[in-house]
Coordinates of C-alpha atoms in Angstrom, one line a residue:
M828 CA 91.7 -111.5 -52.6
A829 CA 89.0 -113.7 -53.3
V830 CA 85.6 -113.0 -51.6
V831 CA 83.4 -116.0 -51.5
A832 CA 80.1 -114.7 -50.2
N833 CA 77.1 -116.5 -48.1
A834 CA 74.6 -115.9 -45.6
C835 CA 76.7 -117.2 -42.9
G836 CA 79.8 -115.2 -44.2
A837 CA 81.5 -118.7 -44.9
S838 CA 83.1 -120.0 -47.8
Q839 CA 80.9 -122.7 -48.9
P840 CA 77.1 -122.5 -49.8
V841 CA 74.2 -122.4 -47.4
R842 CA 71.9 -125.3 -47.0
I843 CA 68.5 -123.7 -46.0
P844 CA 65.8 -125.9 -44.4
L845 CA 62.8 -126.5 -46.8
A846 CA 60.3 -123.5 -46.8
Q847 CA 56.8 -123.7 -46.2
T848 CA 55.2 -123.2 -49.3
P849 CA 53.1 -124.7 -52.2
R850 CA 55.6 -126.9 -54.7
L851 CA 55.6 -124.6 -57.7
S852 CA 58.5 -124.4 -59.8
P853 CA 60.3 -120.9 -59.3
L854 CA 59.4 -119.7 -62.9
S855 CA 55.9 -120.3 -62.1
L856 CA 55.7 -118.7 -59.2
A857 CA 58.1 -115.8 -60.3
R858 CA 55.1 -115.3 -63.2
L859 CA 52.5 -115.7 -60.6
R860 CA 54.0 -112.9 -58.2
V861 CA 54.8 -110.6 -61.2
S862 CA 51.4 -110.5 -62.5
A863 CA 50.0 -110.2 -58.9
S864 CA 52.0 -107.5 -57.0
S865 CA 53.2 -105.3 -60.0
Q866 CA 51.2 -102.5 -61.6
R867 CA 52.9 -103.5 -65.0
P868 CA 54.3 -106.9 -66.1
M869 CA 57.9 -107.4 -66.6
P870 CA 59.2 -106.8 -69.6
E871 CA 59.7 -109.3 -71.8
G872 CA 62.7 -108.2 -73.3
P873 CA 65.4 -107.1 -70.7
L874 CA 68.9 -107.9 -72.5
V875 CA 70.4 -107.1 -75.8
L876 CA 72.7 -110.0 -76.9
H877 CA 75.7 -109.0 -78.8
T878 CA 75.1 -111.5 -81.8
K879 CA 72.0 -112.6 -83.1
E880 CA 72.9 -116.2 -83.9
V881 CA 70.2 -119.0 -83.2
A882 CA 71.6 -121.3 -80.3
A883 CA 70.4 -124.8 -79.5
P884 CA 67.0 -125.8 -77.7
L885 CA 67.9 -127.1 -74.3
G886 CA 66.7 -130.5 -74.7
N887 CA 69.5 -130.7 -77.5
S888 CA 72.5 -129.6 -75.2
I889 CA 71.1 -131.6 -72.2
K890 CA 71.4 -134.6 -74.2
H891 CA 74.6 -133.6 -75.8
L892 CA 76.0 -133.5 -71.8
K893 CA 74.8 -136.9 -70.9
G894 CA 77.4 -139.1 -69.3
R895 CA 79.5 -136.4 -67.3
P896 CA 78.2 -133.8 -64.7
R897 CA 78.0 -130.2 -65.6
V898 CA 79.2 -127.2 -63.5
F899 CA 77.3 -123.9 -64.8
F900 CA 78.8 -120.4 -64.2
L901 CA 76.5 -117.5 -63.9
D902 CA 77.6 -113.9 -65.2
V903 CA 75.7 -111.7 -62.7
N904 CA 76.0 -108.5 -64.1
P905 CA 74.8 -109.0 -67.3
L906 CA 71.6 -110.2 -66.2
C907 CA 70.7 -107.1 -64.1
Y908 CA 70.2 -104.8 -67.3
E909 CA 66.9 -104.3 -68.8
G910 CA 67.9 -103.0 -72.1
A911 CA 70.4 -100.2 -71.5
E912 CA 69.0 -99.7 -68.0
P913 CA 69.7 -101.4 -64.8
S914 CA 66.8 -103.6 -63.3
L915 CA 66.6 -106.0 -60.5
R916 CA 63.3 -107.0 -62.2
S917 CA 65.8 -108.4 -65.1
F918 CA 67.8 -110.4 -62.9
A919 CA 64.8 -112.0 -61.0
R920 CA 63.1 -113.3 -64.0
W921 CA 66.2 -114.3 -65.7
L922 CA 67.6 -116.3 -62.6
A923 CA 64.0 -117.9 -62.2
L924 CA 64.4 -119.3 -66.1
F925 CA 67.8 -120.3 -65.7
F926 CA 67.0 -122.3 -62.1
D927 CA 63.6 -123.7 -63.8
E928 CA 64.8 -124.6 -67.3
V929 CA 68.5 -125.0 -67.5
S930 CA 70.6 -125.9 -64.6
L931 CA 68.2 -127.7 -62.6
R932 CA 69.8 -129.5 -59.8
D933 CA 73.5 -129.1 -61.5
P934 CA 76.0 -126.9 -59.1
V935 CA 75.7 -123.4 -60.0
I936 CA 78.7 -120.8 -59.4
A937 CA 77.8 -117.2 -59.4
V938 CA 80.3 -114.7 -60.4
L939 CA 80.3 -110.8 -59.8
D940 CA 83.0 -108.3 -61.2
G941 CA 85.6 -107.6 -58.3
E942 CA 86.4 -103.7 -57.0
G943 CA 88.5 -102.2 -59.6
G944 CA 88.3 -105.0 -62.1
N945 CA 88.6 -103.0 -65.2
E946 CA 91.6 -101.1 -64.1
Y947 CA 94.3 -103.8 -65.3
R948 CA 92.7 -103.3 -68.9
R949 CA 92.2 -99.4 -69.0
Q950 CA 95.9 -99.0 -68.1
L951 CA 96.5 -100.7 -71.4
L952 CA 93.7 -98.7 -73.0
P953 CA 92.0 -95.9 -71.5
S954 CA 88.9 -96.5 -73.6
Y955 CA 88.2 -99.8 -72.5
K956 CA 84.3 -99.9 -71.0
A957 CA 84.4 -96.3 -70.5
H958 CA 81.1 -95.3 -71.4
R959 CA 79.9 -98.3 -69.6
K960 CA 77.8 -98.0 -65.7
R961 CA 78.3 -100.2 -63.1
V962 CA 75.4 -102.0 -63.2
L963 CA 74.7 -102.5 -59.8
R964 CA 75.7 -99.5 -58.6
Q965 CA 73.1 -97.8 -61.2
V966 CA 70.3 -100.2 -59.6
L967 CA 71.3 -99.1 -56.2
A968 CA 71.0 -95.2 -57.2
S969 CA 68.0 -95.6 -59.5
Q970 CA 64.7 -94.0 -58.2
S971 CA 62.8 -97.3 -58.9
Y972 CA 64.3 -99.0 -56.1
R973 CA 64.6 -96.0 -53.6
G974 CA 62.7 -97.3 -50.7
F975 CA 62.9 -101.1 -51.5
D976 CA 63.9 -102.8 -48.4
S977 CA 65.9 -100.4 -46.7
G978 CA 67.5 -103.0 -44.7
L979 CA 69.9 -104.2 -47.1
S980 CA 72.7 -102.1 -47.6
S981 CA 73.1 -102.1 -51.5
A982 CA 71.5 -103.5 -55.0
E983 CA 74.6 -106.1 -55.1
Q984 CA 73.7 -107.5 -51.4
Q985 CA 70.3 -107.9 -52.5
V986 CA 71.4 -110.0 -55.7
M987 CA 73.7 -111.8 -53.3
D988 CA 71.3 -112.6 -50.7
V989 CA 69.1 -114.0 -53.3
L990 CA 71.8 -116.4 -55.0
Q991 CA 73.2 -117.4 -51.4
K992 CA 69.5 -118.6 -50.1
C993 CA 69.3 -120.5 -53.3
N994 CA 72.6 -122.3 -52.5
V995 CA 74.7 -120.8 -54.9
P996 CA 78.1 -119.7 -53.7
V997 CA 78.8 -116.3 -54.8
I998 CA 82.5 -115.3 -55.7
K999 CA 84.0 -111.8 -56.2
V1000 CA 87.9 -111.2 -56.7
N1001 CA 89.1 -107.7 -56.2
G1002 CA 91.0 -106.5 -59.3
Y1003 CA 89.6 -109.0 -61.5
E1004 CA 86.4 -108.8 -63.8
A1005 CA 84.0 -112.0 -63.6
D1006 CA 85.4 -112.8 -66.8
D1007 CA 88.7 -113.7 -65.8
V1008 CA 87.4 -115.4 -62.4
V1009 CA 85.1 -117.5 -64.8
A1010 CA 88.1 -118.4 -67.0
T1011 CA 90.2 -119.1 -64.0
L1012 CA 87.6 -121.3 -62.3
T1013 CA 86.8 -123.2 -65.7
D1014 CA 90.5 -124.5 -65.9
Q1015 CA 90.0 -125.8 -62.3
V1016 CA 86.7 -127.5 -63.2
L1017 CA 87.8 -129.3 -66.1
Q1018 CA 91.0 -130.5 -64.2
K1019 CA 88.2 -132.2 -62.0
G1020 CA 86.4 -134.1 -65.1
F1021 CA 83.3 -131.7 -65.6
R1022 CA 81.9 -130.0 -68.2
V1023 CA 81.6 -126.3 -68.2
V1024 CA 78.4 -124.1 -69.1
I1025 CA 78.8 -120.7 -68.9
G1026 CA 75.5 -118.4 -68.1
S1027 CA 76.1 -115.5 -70.1
P1028 CA 75.2 -113.3 -73.3
D1029 CA 78.8 -112.0 -73.1
K1030 CA 80.6 -112.8 -76.3
D1031 CA 84.0 -112.9 -74.7
F1032 CA 83.8 -116.3 -73.3
K1033 CA 83.4 -117.6 -76.9
Q1034 CA 87.3 -117.8 -76.5
L1035 CA 86.6 -120.4 -74.3
I1036 CA 84.2 -122.9 -76.2
S1037 CA 85.3 -126.0 -76.7
E1038 CA 84.0 -129.9 -76.5
D1039 CA 84.0 -129.4 -72.8
V1040 CA 83.0 -125.9 -72.7
Q1041 CA 79.7 -124.6 -73.7
M1042 CA 77.6 -121.2 -73.2
V1043 CA 74.0 -120.9 -72.5
M1044 CA 72.7 -117.3 -73.4
P1045 CA 69.4 -115.5 -72.5
M1046 CA 67.7 -114.7 -75.7
P1047 CA 65.1 -112.0 -75.0
E1048 CA 63.6 -112.0 -78.6
F1049 CA 62.7 -115.8 -77.5
G1050 CA 61.9 -115.2 -73.8
R1051 CA 64.3 -118.3 -72.9
W1052 CA 67.9 -119.3 -72.3
S1053 CA 69.6 -121.0 -75.3
F1054 CA 72.9 -123.1 -75.6
Y1055 CA 75.4 -122.1 -77.5
T1056 CA 78.0 -124.8 -78.5
L1057 CA 81.1 -125.4 -80.3
R1058 CA 78.9 -126.7 -83.5
H1059 CA 76.9 -123.3 -83.6
Y1060 CA 80.6 -121.4 -83.4
L1061 CA 82.1 -123.4 -86.3
A1062 CA 78.5 -122.8 -88.1
Q1063 CA 78.6 -119.0 -87.3
Y1064 CA 82.5 -118.1 -87.5
K1065 CA 83.7 -120.8 -90.1
C1066 CA 87.0 -121.2 -88.1
D1067 CA 88.2 -122.8 -85.0
P1068 CA 87.4 -121.1 -81.4
S1069 CA 91.3 -121.2 -80.9
S1070 CA 91.2 -118.3 -83.6
D1071 CA 88.4 -116.4 -82.0
L1072 CA 90.5 -114.1 -79.8
S1073 CA 92.9 -113.3 -83.0
L1074 CA 89.8 -112.6 -85.0
R1075 CA 88.4 -110.0 -82.3
C1076 CA 91.9 -108.4 -82.1
F1077 CA 91.3 -107.2 -86.0
M1078 CA 87.5 -106.7 -85.7
G1079 CA 87.6 -105.1 -82.3
D1080 CA 84.8 -104.8 -79.9
E1081 CA 82.9 -102.1 -80.0
A1082 CA 80.7 -102.6 -76.9
D1083 CA 83.8 -102.9 -74.7
G1084 CA 85.2 -99.7 -76.3
V1085 CA 88.3 -101.5 -78.2
P1086 CA 88.4 -100.1 -81.5
G1087 CA 89.3 -102.3 -84.5
I1088 CA 91.9 -101.9 -87.3
Q1089 CA 89.3 -100.8 -89.6
H1090 CA 89.6 -97.4 -88.6
L1091 CA 93.4 -97.3 -89.5
A1092 CA 93.0 -99.6 -92.6
P1093 CA 89.5 -99.8 -94.1
S1094 CA 90.5 -102.0 -96.6
F1095 CA 91.6 -104.8 -94.2
G1096 CA 88.5 -106.7 -93.2
R1097 CA 87.1 -109.7 -91.8
K1098 CA 87.5 -111.7 -94.7
T1099 CA 91.0 -111.2 -95.1
A1100 CA 91.4 -111.7 -91.4
L1101 CA 89.7 -114.8 -91.5
K1102 CA 92.1 -116.1 -94.3
L1103 CA 95.0 -115.2 -92.7
L1104 CA 94.5 -116.4 -89.3
K1105 CA 93.3 -120.1 -91.0
K1106 CA 96.6 -120.4 -92.8
H1107 CA 98.8 -119.0 -89.6
G1108 CA 96.8 -120.2 -86.6
S1109 CA 97.2 -117.3 -84.4
L1110 CA 97.8 -113.6 -84.2
E1111 CA 101.2 -113.9 -82.9
N1112 CA 102.2 -116.7 -85.6
L1113 CA 100.8 -114.1 -88.4
L1114 CA 102.5 -111.4 -87.0
S1115 CA 105.9 -113.1 -86.8
T1116 CA 105.5 -114.8 -90.1
A1117 CA 105.0 -111.3 -91.6
A1118 CA 108.0 -109.6 -89.9
I1119 CA 110.2 -111.9 -92.0
R1120 CA 108.4 -112.5 -95.1
T1121 CA 105.4 -111.5 -97.3
V1122 CA 102.0 -113.3 -96.0
G1123 CA 99.4 -111.8 -98.4
K1124 CA 98.4 -109.1 -100.5
D1125 CA 100.4 -105.6 -100.3
Y1126 CA 97.9 -103.9 -98.3
A1127 CA 97.7 -106.6 -96.0
Q1128 CA 101.3 -107.1 -95.3
D1129 CA 101.5 -103.2 -94.8
V1130 CA 98.8 -103.5 -91.9
L1131 CA 100.3 -106.2 -90.2
T1132 CA 104.0 -104.6 -90.0
K1133 CA 102.7 -101.2 -89.3
Y1134 CA 100.2 -102.1 -86.7
G1135 CA 101.6 -104.9 -85.3
D1136 CA 101.9 -103.6 -81.6
Y1137 CA 98.4 -102.3 -81.9
L1138 CA 96.9 -105.8 -82.6
R1139 CA 99.2 -107.3 -79.8
K1140 CA 97.7 -104.6 -77.5
N1141 CA 94.2 -105.7 -78.6
Y1142 CA 94.9 -109.0 -77.7
E1143 CA 96.2 -108.5 -74.3
V1144 CA 92.9 -106.3 -73.7
L1145 CA 90.4 -108.9 -75.1
S1146 CA 91.9 -112.1 -73.8
L1147 CA 90.9 -113.6 -70.4
R1148 CA 93.2 -113.9 -67.6
R1149 CA 93.5 -117.1 -65.7
D1150 CA 95.3 -115.8 -62.8
A1151 CA 92.6 -115.0 -60.4
N1152 CA 93.4 -115.6 -56.6
V1153 CA 90.4 -117.9 -56.1
Q1154 CA 90.6 -121.8 -55.6
L1155 CA 87.6 -124.5 -56.6
E1156 CA 86.0 -125.9 -53.4
E1157 CA 84.6 -129.4 -53.8
D1158 CA 81.5 -128.0 -52.0
W1159 CA 80.7 -126.1 -55.1
L1160 CA 80.4 -129.2 -57.0
S1161 CA 77.8 -130.5 -55.3
E1162 CA 74.2 -131.0 -56.5
R1163 CA 72.3 -128.0 -55.7
D1164 CA 69.6 -127.9 -53.0
T1165 CA 66.7 -126.2 -54.9
C1166 CA 64.2 -126.8 -52.0
N1167 CA 64.0 -122.8 -51.4
D1168 CA 63.9 -121.5 -54.9
S1169 CA 60.4 -120.8 -55.1
A1170 CA 60.0 -119.2 -51.7
V1171 CA 63.0 -116.9 -52.0
L1172 CA 62.4 -115.8 -56.0
S1173 CA 58.4 -115.1 -55.1
N1174 CA 59.7 -113.1 -52.2
F1175 CA 62.0 -111.5 -54.0
I1176 CA 59.7 -110.7 -56.8
T1177 CA 56.8 -109.6 -54.3
R1178 CA 59.2 -107.0 -52.4
L1179 CA 60.0 -105.6 -56.2
G1180 CA 56.2 -105.1 -57.1
K1181 CA 55.7 -103.1 -53.5
G1182 CA 59.0 -100.8 -54.4
Q1183 CA 57.4 -100.2 -57.9
K1184 CA 54.1 -99.3 -56.1
Q1185 CA 55.9 -96.9 -54.0
E1186 CA 57.6 -94.9 -56.7
N1187 CA 54.3 -95.0 -58.3
R1188 CA 52.5 -93.3 -55.6
L1189 CA 55.5 -90.8 -55.2
R1190 CA 55.1 -89.5 -58.9
R1191 CA 51.4 -89.4 -58.5
K1192 CA 51.7 -87.0 -55.6
I1193 CA 54.7 -84.8 -57.6
C1194 CA 52.2 -84.6 -60.1
E1195 CA 49.4 -83.2 -57.9
R1196 CA 51.5 -80.8 -56.5
R1197 CA 52.6 -79.4 -59.7
I1198 CA 49.2 -79.1 -60.8
S1199 CA 48.0 -77.5 -57.8

């Protein structure tokens, strides 16, 4: 069941009156509040990207999309990491940058993982994301956020409240990961004549890239978001994005616990996979052809005939689903009212700073007791 959350419990974005605050950008206020209310500045590198490609400057991609309206999807969960640790500070900083430098007034739809979202893939492959922690649950349990606004039921609710007050609808579909919901809604948005920009560091979204679908990724080494387009994909991988999913079935995805073919056939590498996919187009075409005739050298032919089912299972695990039970609403496509961004984000970061101070005081008391 689709869960569309906002501050009033309705299925459309909330429009909040203009806050009586100075008209500073959310990013400027975020920086000001962090330096004033926290004993230590927010780290500059909260995320670890899956790839090291250098993406396009923001201006180039904005110019590229002129002429057709854009809709942004924001993949929330990865933004709640600071390195490998859960962090609401990371979420606050990347959101401020996103509003201030990327989406501006364009509509934004935020997506969270639904309850049991991993179960479908874990039934296919038990190792799928087996080592990962639920980000928001870990934030809630973290010592750093005990006592931080006890009026809120969970860290997830805090994140949702910030987004809703900034006029961003928040979508959760139980039984589906955020990636699947984004893929489902992307098809619906494209049918409305919009272009799509997906805000996420997750390389799973690269299988959706086209002339009408881009990514914008947080890049901590540069302290900004950067667009990643079809042009960048072609330059990086030397193949069409339609082959991305098939290629990943051979290479696997270590971050998600999906093993590649190399641990079964070390001699079958990326170059061989690319060569065969360029000729046959897709994994299924390649496997079907290999079943009736020789498609490559002996070692490659042996791998394809012997491990065809293994590769097909990887395909099912890694492919994004487009059947999530959610329907695009017209209000989600409206220009976003940004008048409350500065007040909401600065207040959120101030409260985070107070929570950090409380934690530091508690630690000092514990140390004093141990010494005495």
